[in-house]
Amino acid sequence: GQQVMQIPQYQHVQEGEDFTTYCNSSTTLSNIQWYKQRPGGHPVFLIQLVKSGEVKKQKRLTFQFGEAKKNSSLHITATQTTDVGTYFCADFTGTASKLTFGTGTRLQVTL
Amino acid sequence: KAGVTQTPRYLIKTRGQQVTLSCSPISGHRSVSWYQQTPGQGLQFLFEYFSETQRNKGNFPGRFSGRQFSNSRSEMNVSTLELGDSALYLCASSYGTGGYGYTFGSGTRLTVV
């Protein structure tokens, strides 16, 4: 079956440093959705990317969808302690109405 | 508006028992999905319901079942519990097919002893 891997598994940064997580799929992605899960919390929807090569920004967060639709990335500029959590990408297949989640990247930010 | 409500928040059950978890979606959301989250397997899709019909099912044994009621509320049931069923069970609702993202509930933490 489809495998969606994220690297790195874990990253620890100092506040103010940048952070990037990469999402790679064994098969072509339909649409990519990104979620953030705070420690002890539940996933919270961040954004959806649909088109090949699409780039979207939300304040300090930049999301990209690969040209071949087999990878995606999330870049955070100048991290803050509020960015702490696990970031998941998920392949969203509308016809199947399901999310296939990536393995997640846990981000720790310290002062 | 109210978010997705899951009850109970925590549950401890014994092997062999069965359990029913409940989910109330956001008002107006007709799609309800269930996911299992464990440290080893991550987030895995269980099933999705829309207007009382199961539209998709993940790769889980038949012990896992669910249903959706006419008011969009959903329940999932796990029979003959095994230790490996210990997990955080998350319910998510969406408007339509999920193309605008899913709103997750806080989950039910199930521990099987």
CSV table of C-alpha atoms in Angstrom, one decimal:
chain,number,residue,atom,x,y,z
A,1,GLY,CA,0.0,0.0,0.0
A,2,GLN,CA,0.9,3.7,-0.1
A,3,GLN,CA,3.6,4.9,2.2
A,4,VAL,CA,4.0,8.5,3.2
A,5,MET,CA,7.3,9.2,5.0
A,6,GLN,CA,8.4,12.4,6.6
A,7,ILE,CA,11.9,13.5,7.5
A,8,PRO,CA,13.3,14.2,9.9
A,9,GLN,CA,11.4,12.3,12.6
A,10,TYR,CA,12.5,14.8,15.2
A,11,GLN,CA,14.1,18.2,15.2
A,12,HIS,CA,15.2,20.4,18.1
A,13,VAL,CA,15.9,24.0,17.2
A,14,GLN,CA,16.6,27.2,19.1
A,15,GLU,CA,13.9,29.8,18.9
A,16,GLY,CA,14.5,32.0,15.9
A,17,GLU,CA,16.0,29.3,13.8
A,18,ASP,CA,14.2,28.0,10.7
A,19,PHE,CA,12.7,24.5,10.4
A,20,THR,CA,11.7,22.3,7.4
A,21,THR,CA,9.9,19.0,7.3
A,22,TYR,CA,9.8,16.9,4.1
A,23,CYS,CA,7.0,14.6,3.1
A,24,ASN,CA,7.6,11.9,0.5
A,25,SER,CA,5.2,9.4,-1.0
A,26,SER,CA,5.8,6.1,-2.7
A,27,THR,CA,2.9,6.9,-5.1
A,28,THR,CA,1.6,10.1,-6.6
A,29,LEU,CA,-0.2,12.2,-4.1
A,30,SER,CA,-3.8,13.3,-4.8
A,31,ASN,CA,-4.0,16.4,-2.6
A,32,ILE,CA,-1.8,17.2,0.4
A,33,GLN,CA,-3.2,18.4,3.7
A,34,TRP,CA,-1.0,19.5,6.6
A,35,TYR,CA,-1.9,19.2,10.2
A,36,LYS,CA,-0.3,20.2,13.5
A,37,GLN,CA,-0.7,18.2,16.7
A,38,ARG,CA,0.4,19.9,19.9
A,39,PRO,CA,1.6,17.6,22.7
A,40,GLY,CA,-1.4,15.9,24.3
A,41,GLY,CA,-3.6,17.4,21.7
A,42,HIS,CA,-5.3,16.5,18.4
A,43,PRO,CA,-4.4,17.2,14.8
A,44,VAL,CA,-5.4,20.7,13.6
A,45,PHE,CA,-5.8,21.4,9.9
A,46,LEU,CA,-3.3,23.9,8.5
A,47,ILE,CA,-3.7,23.9,4.8
A,48,GLN,CA,-4.4,21.9,1.6
A,49,LEU,CA,-2.3,21.9,-1.6
A,50,VAL,CA,-3.9,20.7,-4.8
A,51,LYS,CA,-1.8,21.7,-7.8
A,52,SER,CA,1.6,20.5,-8.9
A,53,GLY,CA,4.2,23.0,-7.9
A,54,GLU,CA,1.8,25.0,-5.7
A,55,VAL,CA,3.2,27.2,-3.0
A,56,LYS,CA,1.1,28.7,-0.2
A,57,LYS,CA,2.1,30.9,2.8
A,58,GLN,CA,0.6,31.4,6.1
A,59,LYS,CA,2.5,34.1,8.0
A,60,ARG,CA,5.8,32.3,8.9
A,61,LEU,CA,4.8,29.0,7.3
A,62,THR,CA,5.5,28.1,3.7
A,63,PHE,CA,4.0,25.0,2.1
A,64,GLN,CA,5.1,23.5,-1.2
A,65,PHE,CA,3.8,20.7,-3.4
A,66,GLY,CA,6.3,19.0,-5.6
A,67,GLU,CA,6.2,19.2,-9.4
A,68,ALA,CA,5.7,15.5,-9.7
A,69,LYS,CA,3.1,15.5,-6.8
A,70,LYS,CA,5.2,12.9,-5.0
A,71,ASN,CA,6.5,15.2,-2.2
A,72,SER,CA,5.7,18.2,-0.2
A,73,SER,CA,7.4,20.4,2.4
A,74,LEU,CA,6.6,22.7,5.2
A,75,HIS,CA,9.1,25.5,6.1
A,76,ILE,CA,8.8,27.6,9.2
A,77,THR,CA,10.8,30.8,9.4
A,78,ALA,CA,12.1,32.1,12.7
A,79,THR,CA,10.5,29.4,14.9
A,80,GLN,CA,8.7,30.3,18.1
A,81,THR,CA,8.0,28.2,21.2
A,82,THR,CA,4.3,28.2,20.1
A,83,ASP,CA,5.4,26.1,17.0
A,84,VAL,CA,6.2,23.1,19.2
A,85,GLY,CA,4.3,20.0,18.1
A,86,THR,CA,4.2,17.2,15.6
A,87,TYR,CA,3.6,18.2,12.0
A,88,PHE,CA,1.8,15.7,9.7
A,89,CYS,CA,1.3,15.7,6.0
A,90,ALA,CA,-1.6,13.6,4.7
A,91,ASP,CA,-2.6,12.5,1.3
A,92,PHE,CA,-6.3,13.4,0.8
A,93,THR,CA,-8.2,11.3,-1.7
A,94,GLY,CA,-11.6,13.0,-2.2
A,95,THR,CA,-13.2,10.0,-3.9
A,96,ALA,CA,-12.2,7.8,-1.0
A,97,SER,CA,-12.8,10.4,1.6
A,98,LYS,CA,-9.8,9.4,3.6
A,99,LEU,CA,-6.5,10.8,4.8
A,100,THR,CA,-3.3,8.7,4.6
A,101,PHE,CA,-1.1,10.3,7.1
A,102,GLY,CA,2.7,10.7,7.0
A,103,THR,CA,4.9,9.5,9.8
A,104,GLY,CA,5.1,13.0,11.3
A,105,THR,CA,7.9,15.3,12.3
A,106,ARG,CA,8.2,16.3,16.0
A,107,LEU,CA,9.5,19.8,16.5
A,108,GLN,CA,10.9,21.0,19.7
A,109,VAL,CA,11.8,24.7,20.2
A,110,THR,CA,13.8,26.0,23.1
A,111,LEU,CA,14.7,29.5,24.1
B,1,LYS,CA,-19.5,27.2,17.2
B,2,ALA,CA,-19.0,23.9,19.1
B,3,GLY,CA,-16.2,21.7,17.9
B,4,VAL,CA,-16.1,17.9,17.4
B,5,THR,CA,-17.1,16.3,20.7
B,6,GLN,CA,-15.9,12.8,21.7
B,7,THR,CA,-16.9,10.8,24.7
B,8,PRO,CA,-15.6,9.4,26.9
B,9,ARG,CA,-12.1,11.1,27.0
B,10,TYR,CA,-10.5,8.1,28.8
B,11,LEU,CA,-11.5,4.5,29.0
B,12,ILE,CA,-9.9,1.4,30.6
B,13,LYS,CA,-11.1,-2.0,29.5
B,14,THR,CA,-10.1,-5.6,30.0
B,15,ARG,CA,-9.1,-7.9,27.2
B,16,GLY,CA,-12.1,-9.6,25.7
B,17,GLN,CA,-14.5,-6.8,26.5
B,18,GLN,CA,-16.2,-4.6,24.0
B,19,VAL,CA,-16.3,-0.8,23.9
B,20,THR,CA,-18.4,1.9,22.2
B,21,LEU,CA,-17.0,5.4,21.5
B,22,SER,CA,-19.1,8.4,20.6
B,23,CYS,CA,-18.6,11.3,18.3
B,24,SER,CA,-20.7,14.4,17.7
B,25,PRO,CA,-19.5,16.4,14.7
B,26,ILE,CA,-19.6,20.1,14.0
B,27,SER,CA,-23.2,21.2,13.2
B,28,GLY,CA,-23.7,21.0,9.5
B,29,HIS,CA,-20.9,18.5,8.9
B,30,ARG,CA,-22.2,15.3,7.4
B,31,SER,CA,-19.0,13.4,7.0
B,32,VAL,CA,-17.5,11.7,10.1
B,33,SER,CA,-14.2,9.7,10.0
B,34,TRP,CA,-12.4,7.7,12.6
B,35,TYR,CA,-8.7,7.3,13.1
B,36,GLN,CA,-6.5,5.3,15.4
B,37,GLN,CA,-3.3,6.8,16.7
B,38,THR,CA,-0.5,4.7,18.2
B,39,PRO,CA,3.2,5.4,18.7
B,40,GLY,CA,4.1,2.5,16.6
B,41,GLN,CA,1.7,2.8,13.7
B,42,GLY,CA,0.9,6.5,13.7
B,43,LEU,CA,-2.4,7.8,12.5
B,44,GLN,CA,-4.4,5.2,10.6
B,45,PHE,CA,-7.8,5.5,8.9
B,46,LEU,CA,-10.6,3.3,10.3
B,47,PHE,CA,-13.7,4.3,8.4
B,48,GLU,CA,-15.7,7.2,7.1
B,49,TYR,CA,-19.5,7.8,7.1
B,50,PHE,CA,-21.6,10.3,5.2
B,51,SER,CA,-25.3,10.5,5.6
B,52,GLU,CA,-25.5,7.3,7.5
B,53,THR,CA,-23.6,5.3,4.9
B,54,GLN,CA,-20.1,3.9,5.3
B,55,ARG,CA,-18.2,5.1,2.3
B,56,ASN,CA,-14.8,3.7,3.0
B,57,LYS,CA,-13.1,1.4,5.5
B,58,GLY,CA,-9.5,1.0,6.4
B,59,ASN,CA,-7.5,-2.1,6.9
B,60,PHE,CA,-8.7,-3.1,10.3
B,61,PRO,CA,-10.2,-6.4,11.4
B,62,GLY,CA,-14.0,-6.9,11.5
B,63,ARG,CA,-13.9,-6.3,15.3
B,64,PHE,CA,-13.9,-2.6,14.5
B,65,SER,CA,-17.2,-1.3,13.3
B,66,GLY,CA,-19.1,1.9,13.3
B,67,ARG,CA,-22.3,3.6,12.4
B,68,GLN,CA,-23.7,7.0,11.9
B,69,PHE,CA,-27.1,8.3,12.9
B,70,SER,CA,-29.5,10.6,11.1
B,71,ASN,CA,-28.3,13.6,13.2
B,72,SER,CA,-24.7,12.8,11.9
B,73,ARG,CA,-23.5,11.6,15.3
B,74,SER,CA,-21.3,8.6,15.0
B,75,GLU,CA,-20.3,5.7,17.2
B,76,MET,CA,-17.5,3.2,16.8
B,77,ASN,CA,-17.5,-0.2,18.4
B,78,VAL,CA,-14.6,-2.5,19.1
B,79,SER,CA,-15.4,-6.0,20.2
B,80,THR,CA,-13.2,-8.7,21.8
B,81,LEU,CA,-10.6,-6.1,22.8
B,82,GLU,CA,-6.9,-7.0,22.5
B,83,LEU,CA,-4.0,-5.3,24.2
B,84,GLY,CA,-2.9,-3.9,20.8
B,85,ASP,CA,-6.2,-1.9,20.6
B,86,SER,CA,-4.8,0.5,23.2
B,87,ALA,CA,-4.7,3.8,21.3
B,88,LEU,CA,-6.0,7.3,21.0
B,89,TYR,CA,-9.1,7.1,18.8
B,90,LEU,CA,-9.8,10.3,16.9
B,91,CYS,CA,-13.0,11.4,15.3
B,92,ALA,CA,-12.9,14.0,12.5
B,93,SER,CA,-15.7,15.7,10.8
B,94,SER,CA,-15.8,17.6,7.5
B,95,TYR,CA,-18.1,19.6,5.3
B,96,GLY,CA,-18.7,17.5,2.3
B,97,THR,CA,-15.9,15.2,1.3
B,98,GLY,CA,-13.1,16.8,3.3
B,99,GLY,CA,-11.6,19.0,0.7
B,100,TYR,CA,-11.7,21.9,3.1
B,101,GLY,CA,-9.8,19.9,5.8
B,102,TYR,CA,-11.0,17.9,8.7
B,103,THR,CA,-11.8,19.1,12.2
B,104,PHE,CA,-10.7,16.5,14.8
B,105,GLY,CA,-12.1,15.9,18.2
B,106,SER,CA,-9.9,15.6,21.3
B,107,GLY,CA,-10.0,11.8,21.1
B,108,THR,CA,-10.8,8.9,23.4
B,109,ARG,CA,-7.8,7.4,25.0
B,110,LEU,CA,-8.5,3.6,25.3
B,111,THR,CA,-6.3,1.4,27.4
B,112,VAL,CA,-6.8,-2.3,27.3
B,113,VAL,CA,-5.4,-4.3,30.3
